Short mmCIF file of C-alpha atoms in Angstrom, two decimals:
data_model
loop_
_atom_site.label_atom_id
_atom_site.label_comp_id
_atom_site.label_asym_id
_atom_site.label_seq_id
_atom_site.Cartn_x
_atom_site.Cartn_y
_atom_site.Cartn_z
CA UNK A 1 11.99 1.90 23.51
CA UNK A 2 14.15 -0.48 21.27
CA UNK A 3 15.31 0.53 17.69
CA UNK A 4 14.20 -2.14 15.29
CA UNK A 5 17.16 -3.82 13.25
CA UNK A 6 18.85 -1.90 10.48
CA UNK A 7 18.23 -4.09 7.32
CA UNK A 8 13.96 -2.91 8.46
CA UNK A 9 12.38 -0.05 6.92
CA UNK A 10 9.21 -1.29 8.52
CA UNK A 11 9.91 -2.69 12.16
CA UNK A 12 6.17 -3.14 14.63
CA UNK A 13 6.23 -4.50 18.20
CA UNK A 14 3.19 -6.28 19.68
CA UNK A 15 0.47 -3.58 18.55
CA UNK A 16 -3.00 -3.85 19.88
CA UNK A 17 -5.46 -1.64 18.08
CA UNK A 18 -9.14 -1.54 19.16
CA UNK A 19 -11.85 -0.24 17.02
CA UNK A 20 -14.81 0.51 18.41
CA UNK A 21 -14.57 -1.51 21.10
CA UNK A 22 -13.56 -4.75 20.08
CA UNK A 23 -10.25 -5.19 19.06
CA UNK A 24 -8.84 -5.38 15.87
CA UNK A 25 -4.86 -6.18 16.32
CA UNK A 26 -3.91 -8.12 19.38
CA UNK A 27 -0.24 -8.88 19.88
CA UNK A 28 1.32 -8.33 16.52
CA UNK A 29 5.00 -8.10 16.12
CA UNK A 30 6.39 -8.55 12.19
CA UNK A 31 9.25 -6.35 10.53
CA UNK A 32 9.73 -5.23 7.10
CA UNK A 33 12.88 -5.54 5.02
CA UNK A 34 14.17 -2.75 2.91
CA UNK A 35 12.58 -3.31 -0.88
CA UNK A 36 11.13 -6.53 0.34
CA UNK A 37 7.16 -6.96 -1.14
CA UNK A 38 5.27 -8.09 2.15
CA UNK A 39 1.56 -9.04 1.99
CA UNK A 40 -0.36 -9.94 4.69
CA UNK A 41 -3.04 -12.62 3.77
CA UNK A 42 -5.93 -13.44 5.91
CA UNK A 43 -10.18 -13.22 5.90
CA UNK A 44 -12.00 -9.91 5.74
CA UNK A 45 -12.40 -8.39 9.57
CA UNK A 46 -8.67 -10.34 9.79
CA UNK A 47 -6.80 -6.99 10.61
CA UNK A 48 -5.20 -6.94 7.75
CA UNK A 49 -6.48 -2.96 7.17
CA UNK A 50 -6.05 -2.05 10.88
CA UNK A 51 -2.54 -3.44 10.66
CA UNK A 52 -1.59 -1.21 7.15
CA UNK A 53 -2.76 1.80 9.11
CA UNK A 54 -0.82 1.74 11.86
CA UNK A 55 2.58 1.07 9.65
CA UNK A 56 1.76 3.98 7.87
CA UNK A 57 0.83 5.80 10.78
CA UNK A 58 -2.64 6.66 9.52
CA UNK A 59 -3.82 5.02 13.24
CA UNK A 60 -2.24 4.98 17.06
CA UNK A 61 -2.44 1.53 18.07
CA UNK A 62 -3.21 1.73 21.76
CA UNK A 63 -0.49 -0.06 22.60
CA UNK A 64 2.98 -1.26 21.09
CA UNK A 65 5.95 0.28 18.56
CA UNK A 66 6.17 1.06 15.26
CA UNK A 67 8.31 2.37 13.82
CA UNK A 68 10.07 3.80 10.25
CA UNK A 69 13.73 4.03 9.73
CA UNK A 70 14.75 4.32 13.54
CA UNK A 71 11.98 6.71 13.54
CA UNK A 72 9.65 6.12 16.35
CA UNK A 73 5.34 6.33 14.36
CA UNK A 74 3.73 5.41 17.71
CA UNK A 75 5.56 8.45 19.41
CA UNK A 76 5.26 11.02 16.61
CA UNK A 77 2.77 14.02 16.76
CA UNK A 78 -0.32 14.06 14.14
CA UNK A 79 1.66 16.89 12.23
CA UNK A 80 4.66 14.38 11.56
CA UNK A 81 3.07 10.75 10.75
CA UNK A 82 0.70 13.54 7.60
CA UNK A 83 4.15 14.07 6.79
CA UNK A 84 5.67 11.11 6.77
CA UNK A 85 3.19 10.31 4.39
CA UNK A 86 2.72 12.98 2.38
CA UNK A 87 6.44 12.60 1.85
CA UNK A 88 7.78 8.75 2.26
CA UNK A 89 4.30 7.16 2.14
CA UNK A 90 2.73 5.56 -0.74
CA UNK A 91 -0.98 4.63 -0.39
CA UNK A 92 -3.85 2.57 -2.58
CA UNK A 93 -6.52 1.63 -1.06
CA UNK A 94 -9.61 -0.78 -3.07
CA UNK A 95 -11.69 2.36 -4.08
CA UNK A 96 -9.37 4.89 -6.19
CA UNK A 97 -10.96 8.20 -4.25
CA UNK A 98 -9.92 10.82 -6.70
CA UNK A 99 -10.84 14.17 -6.74
CA UNK A 100 -13.90 14.74 -9.38
CA UNK A 101 -12.36 17.89 -10.32
CA UNK A 102 -9.68 17.56 -11.32
CA UNK A 103 -8.06 14.95 -14.80
CA UNK A 104 -6.72 11.76 -14.80
CA UNK A 105 -3.11 13.20 -15.09
CA UNK A 106 -3.73 16.20 -12.40
CA UNK A 107 -4.88 13.22 -10.31
CA UNK A 108 -1.96 11.56 -10.68
CA UNK A 109 -0.01 13.97 -10.06
CA UNK A 110 -1.37 15.56 -6.75
CA UNK A 111 1.73 14.72 -4.60
CA UNK A 112 4.32 15.47 -6.96
CA UNK A 113 2.26 19.27 -6.82
CA UNK A 114 1.75 19.22 -2.87
CA UNK A 115 5.51 18.98 -2.85
CA UNK A 116 6.35 21.29 -4.74
CA UNK A 117 7.23 20.15 -7.64
CA UNK A 118 6.70 22.79 -10.77
CA UNK A 119 3.29 21.88 -13.42
CA UNK A 120 5.66 20.38 -16.32
CA UNK A 121 7.96 18.59 -14.18
CA UNK A 122 4.73 16.86 -12.37
CA UNK A 123 2.68 16.06 -15.58
CA UNK A 124 5.62 14.66 -17.57
CA UNK A 125 6.35 12.25 -14.12
CA UNK A 126 2.42 11.22 -14.07
CA UNK A 127 2.01 10.65 -17.72
CA UNK A 128 5.11 8.30 -17.44
CA UNK A 129 3.19 6.42 -15.08
CA UNK A 130 -0.22 6.49 -16.81
CA UNK A 131 1.17 5.41 -19.77
CA UNK A 132 3.09 2.31 -18.20
CA UNK A 133 -0.94 1.40 -16.90
CA UNK A 134 -1.84 1.98 -20.11
CA UNK A 135 -4.24 4.31 -20.02
CA UNK A 136 -1.98 7.84 -21.05
CA UNK A 137 -4.93 8.00 -23.61
CA UNK A 138 -7.23 8.62 -20.33
CA UNK A 139 -5.08 11.45 -18.74
CA UNK A 140 -7.07 14.22 -20.43
CA UNK A 141 -10.50 13.30 -19.06
CA UNK A 142 -12.29 13.62 -15.45
CA UNK A 143 -13.27 10.35 -13.36
CA UNK A 144 -16.42 10.74 -14.19
CA UNK A 145 -15.65 10.09 -17.84
CA UNK A 146 -13.09 6.26 -17.12
CA UNK A 147 -14.46 3.16 -16.54
CA UNK A 148 -13.79 1.51 -12.66
CA UNK A 149 -10.50 -0.12 -13.24
CA UNK A 150 -9.49 2.86 -15.21
CA UNK A 151 -10.11 4.81 -12.13
CA UNK A 152 -7.89 2.34 -10.14
CA UNK A 153 -5.01 2.50 -12.28
CA UNK A 154 -5.42 6.53 -11.58
CA UNK A 155 -4.90 6.09 -8.23
CA UNK A 156 -2.54 3.13 -8.67
CA UNK A 157 0.20 6.01 -10.72
CA UNK A 158 -0.35 8.38 -8.33
CA UNK A 159 0.82 5.87 -5.81
CA UNK A 160 3.98 5.91 -7.42
CA UNK A 161 4.39 9.05 -9.08
CA UNK A 162 6.20 9.89 -6.02
CA UNK A 163 9.25 7.75 -5.68
CA UNK A 164 7.25 6.37 -2.14
CA UNK A 165 10.53 4.28 -0.14
CA UNK A 166 7.19 2.12 1.63
CA UNK A 167 4.27 1.98 -0.78
CA UNK A 168 1.45 -0.08 1.64
CA UNK A 169 -1.34 -0.91 -0.79
CA UNK A 170 -4.63 -2.30 0.76
CA UNK A 171 -6.92 -4.62 -1.87
CA UNK A 172 -5.65 -2.74 -4.70
CA UNK A 173 -6.95 -5.02 -7.60
CA UNK A 174 -10.26 -5.19 -5.72
CA UNK A 175 -12.42 -3.76 -8.02
CA UNK A 176 -10.08 -5.59 -11.56
CA UNK A 177 -10.55 -8.34 -13.14
CA UNK A 178 -8.36 -10.53 -14.98
CA UNK A 179 -5.73 -9.05 -16.98
CA UNK A 180 -6.81 -5.10 -15.81
CA UNK A 181 -5.65 -7.68 -12.22
CA UNK A 182 -2.74 -8.84 -14.29
CA UNK A 183 -2.06 -5.49 -15.18
CA UNK A 184 -1.27 -3.43 -11.99
CA UNK A 185 -0.05 -5.74 -10.05
CA UNK A 186 2.41 -6.73 -12.39
CA UNK A 187 3.24 -2.94 -12.77
CA UNK A 188 3.52 -2.45 -8.87
CA UNK A 189 5.61 -5.61 -8.53
CA UNK A 190 8.49 -4.32 -11.88
CA UNK A 191 8.19 -0.59 -10.06
CA UNK A 192 9.33 -1.72 -6.56
CA UNK A 193 11.66 -4.09 -8.65
CA UNK A 194 13.08 -1.04 -10.19
CA UNK A 195 13.10 1.96 -7.83
CA UNK A 196 13.74 -0.05 -4.56
CA UNK A 197 10.02 0.71 -3.03
CA UNK A 198 8.60 -1.98 -0.24
CA UNK A 199 5.89 -2.33 -0.88
CA UNK A 200 3.13 -3.95 2.51
CA UNK A 201 0.78 -5.43 -0.01
CA UNK A 202 -2.92 -7.07 1.98
CA UNK A 203 -5.14 -9.31 0.69
CA UNK A 204 -7.81 -11.98 0.57
CA UNK A 205 -6.56 -13.20 -2.74
CA UNK A 206 -3.77 -16.39 -2.90
CA UNK A 207 -3.24 -15.86 -6.27
CA UNK A 208 -2.33 -12.56 -5.39
CA UNK A 209 0.18 -12.55 -2.57
CA UNK A 210 2.08 -14.74 -4.79
CA UNK A 211 4.03 -11.71 -6.27
CA UNK A 212 5.51 -11.40 -2.81
CA UNK A 213 8.31 -12.65 -1.39
CA UNK A 214 6.87 -13.36 1.69
CA UNK A 215 3.58 -13.83 2.94
CA UNK A 216 2.38 -12.46 6.70
CA UNK A 217 -0.57 -14.16 7.72
CA UNK A 218 -3.82 -12.69 10.09
CA UNK A 219 -6.17 -14.24 12.03
CA UNK A 220 -8.64 -12.72 13.96
CA UNK A 221 -6.04 -9.55 15.08
CA UNK A 222 -4.12 -11.89 15.32
CA UNK A 223 -0.19 -13.02 13.23
CA UNK A 224 -0.63 -17.01 12.30
CA UNK A 225 2.87 -17.44 10.53
CA UNK A 226 4.63 -16.19 8.10
CA UNK A 227 4.85 -18.34 4.76
CA UNK A 228 6.85 -18.29 1.03
CA UNK A 229 4.44 -17.06 -2.28
CA UNK A 230 4.63 -20.63 -2.98
CA UNK A 231 3.40 -22.43 0.29
CA UNK A 232 0.76 -19.41 0.20
CA UNK A 233 0.05 -20.84 -3.32
CA UNK A 234 0.25 -24.72 -2.29
CA UNK A 235 -2.29 -23.87 0.63
CA UNK A 236 -4.88 -22.08 -1.88
CA UNK A 237 -5.29 -25.30 -4.63
CA UNK A 238 -5.06 -27.36 -1.30
CA UNK A 239 -8.03 -25.93 -0.40
CA UNK A 240 -9.63 -25.59 -3.78
CA UNK A 241 -10.03 -28.74 -4.36
CA UNK A 242 -11.21 -29.78 -0.97
#
């Protein structure tokens, strides 16, 4: 095994992953620099979610290597990978997956409470993030009393509350529209820049990809290129004009 470059917080080499007997990733390699916002773009079924799951330790590839800060994630056991996800990573999916019995602030504070932070400190930090996401007024409500867009904002707050080293965002704005989507993206990018959080963002939306420093494209489980957001925006504009 060869350790990753020093300036890469995440590094993957020759990832092969099969799901249900079919190839989901084939020979995918990439590096993510510390503090970078990297967008992974591609059509549905291209392997974006599978790649994020491999990079975050949720899924172990059949072949290939994944490193986080020079630690080999692909050789860690299940307990070590779970600890890594809890202590160093954040995750936002296309669905909020909140705990129905907990209030909005309790859901947002959950990573802190589970790591032993005091109830008062966890509540204060959770309320700060809910306010940033403009849903502080909903802090005492349970998920059933929230709109879909509000539930997704709570999930974003939960992912950011512990200031993870790496935030994995799998279609985080999928259930949002217009101003809601813009605000969540703005909060994500502002938080990443101000807290030094590395972000790996999977998206179908070329407009969402423009918030990234760099865009990696997947098609049929293979990496087909890398470009700057301005290039991705231009490509999307050309496709719309055809």
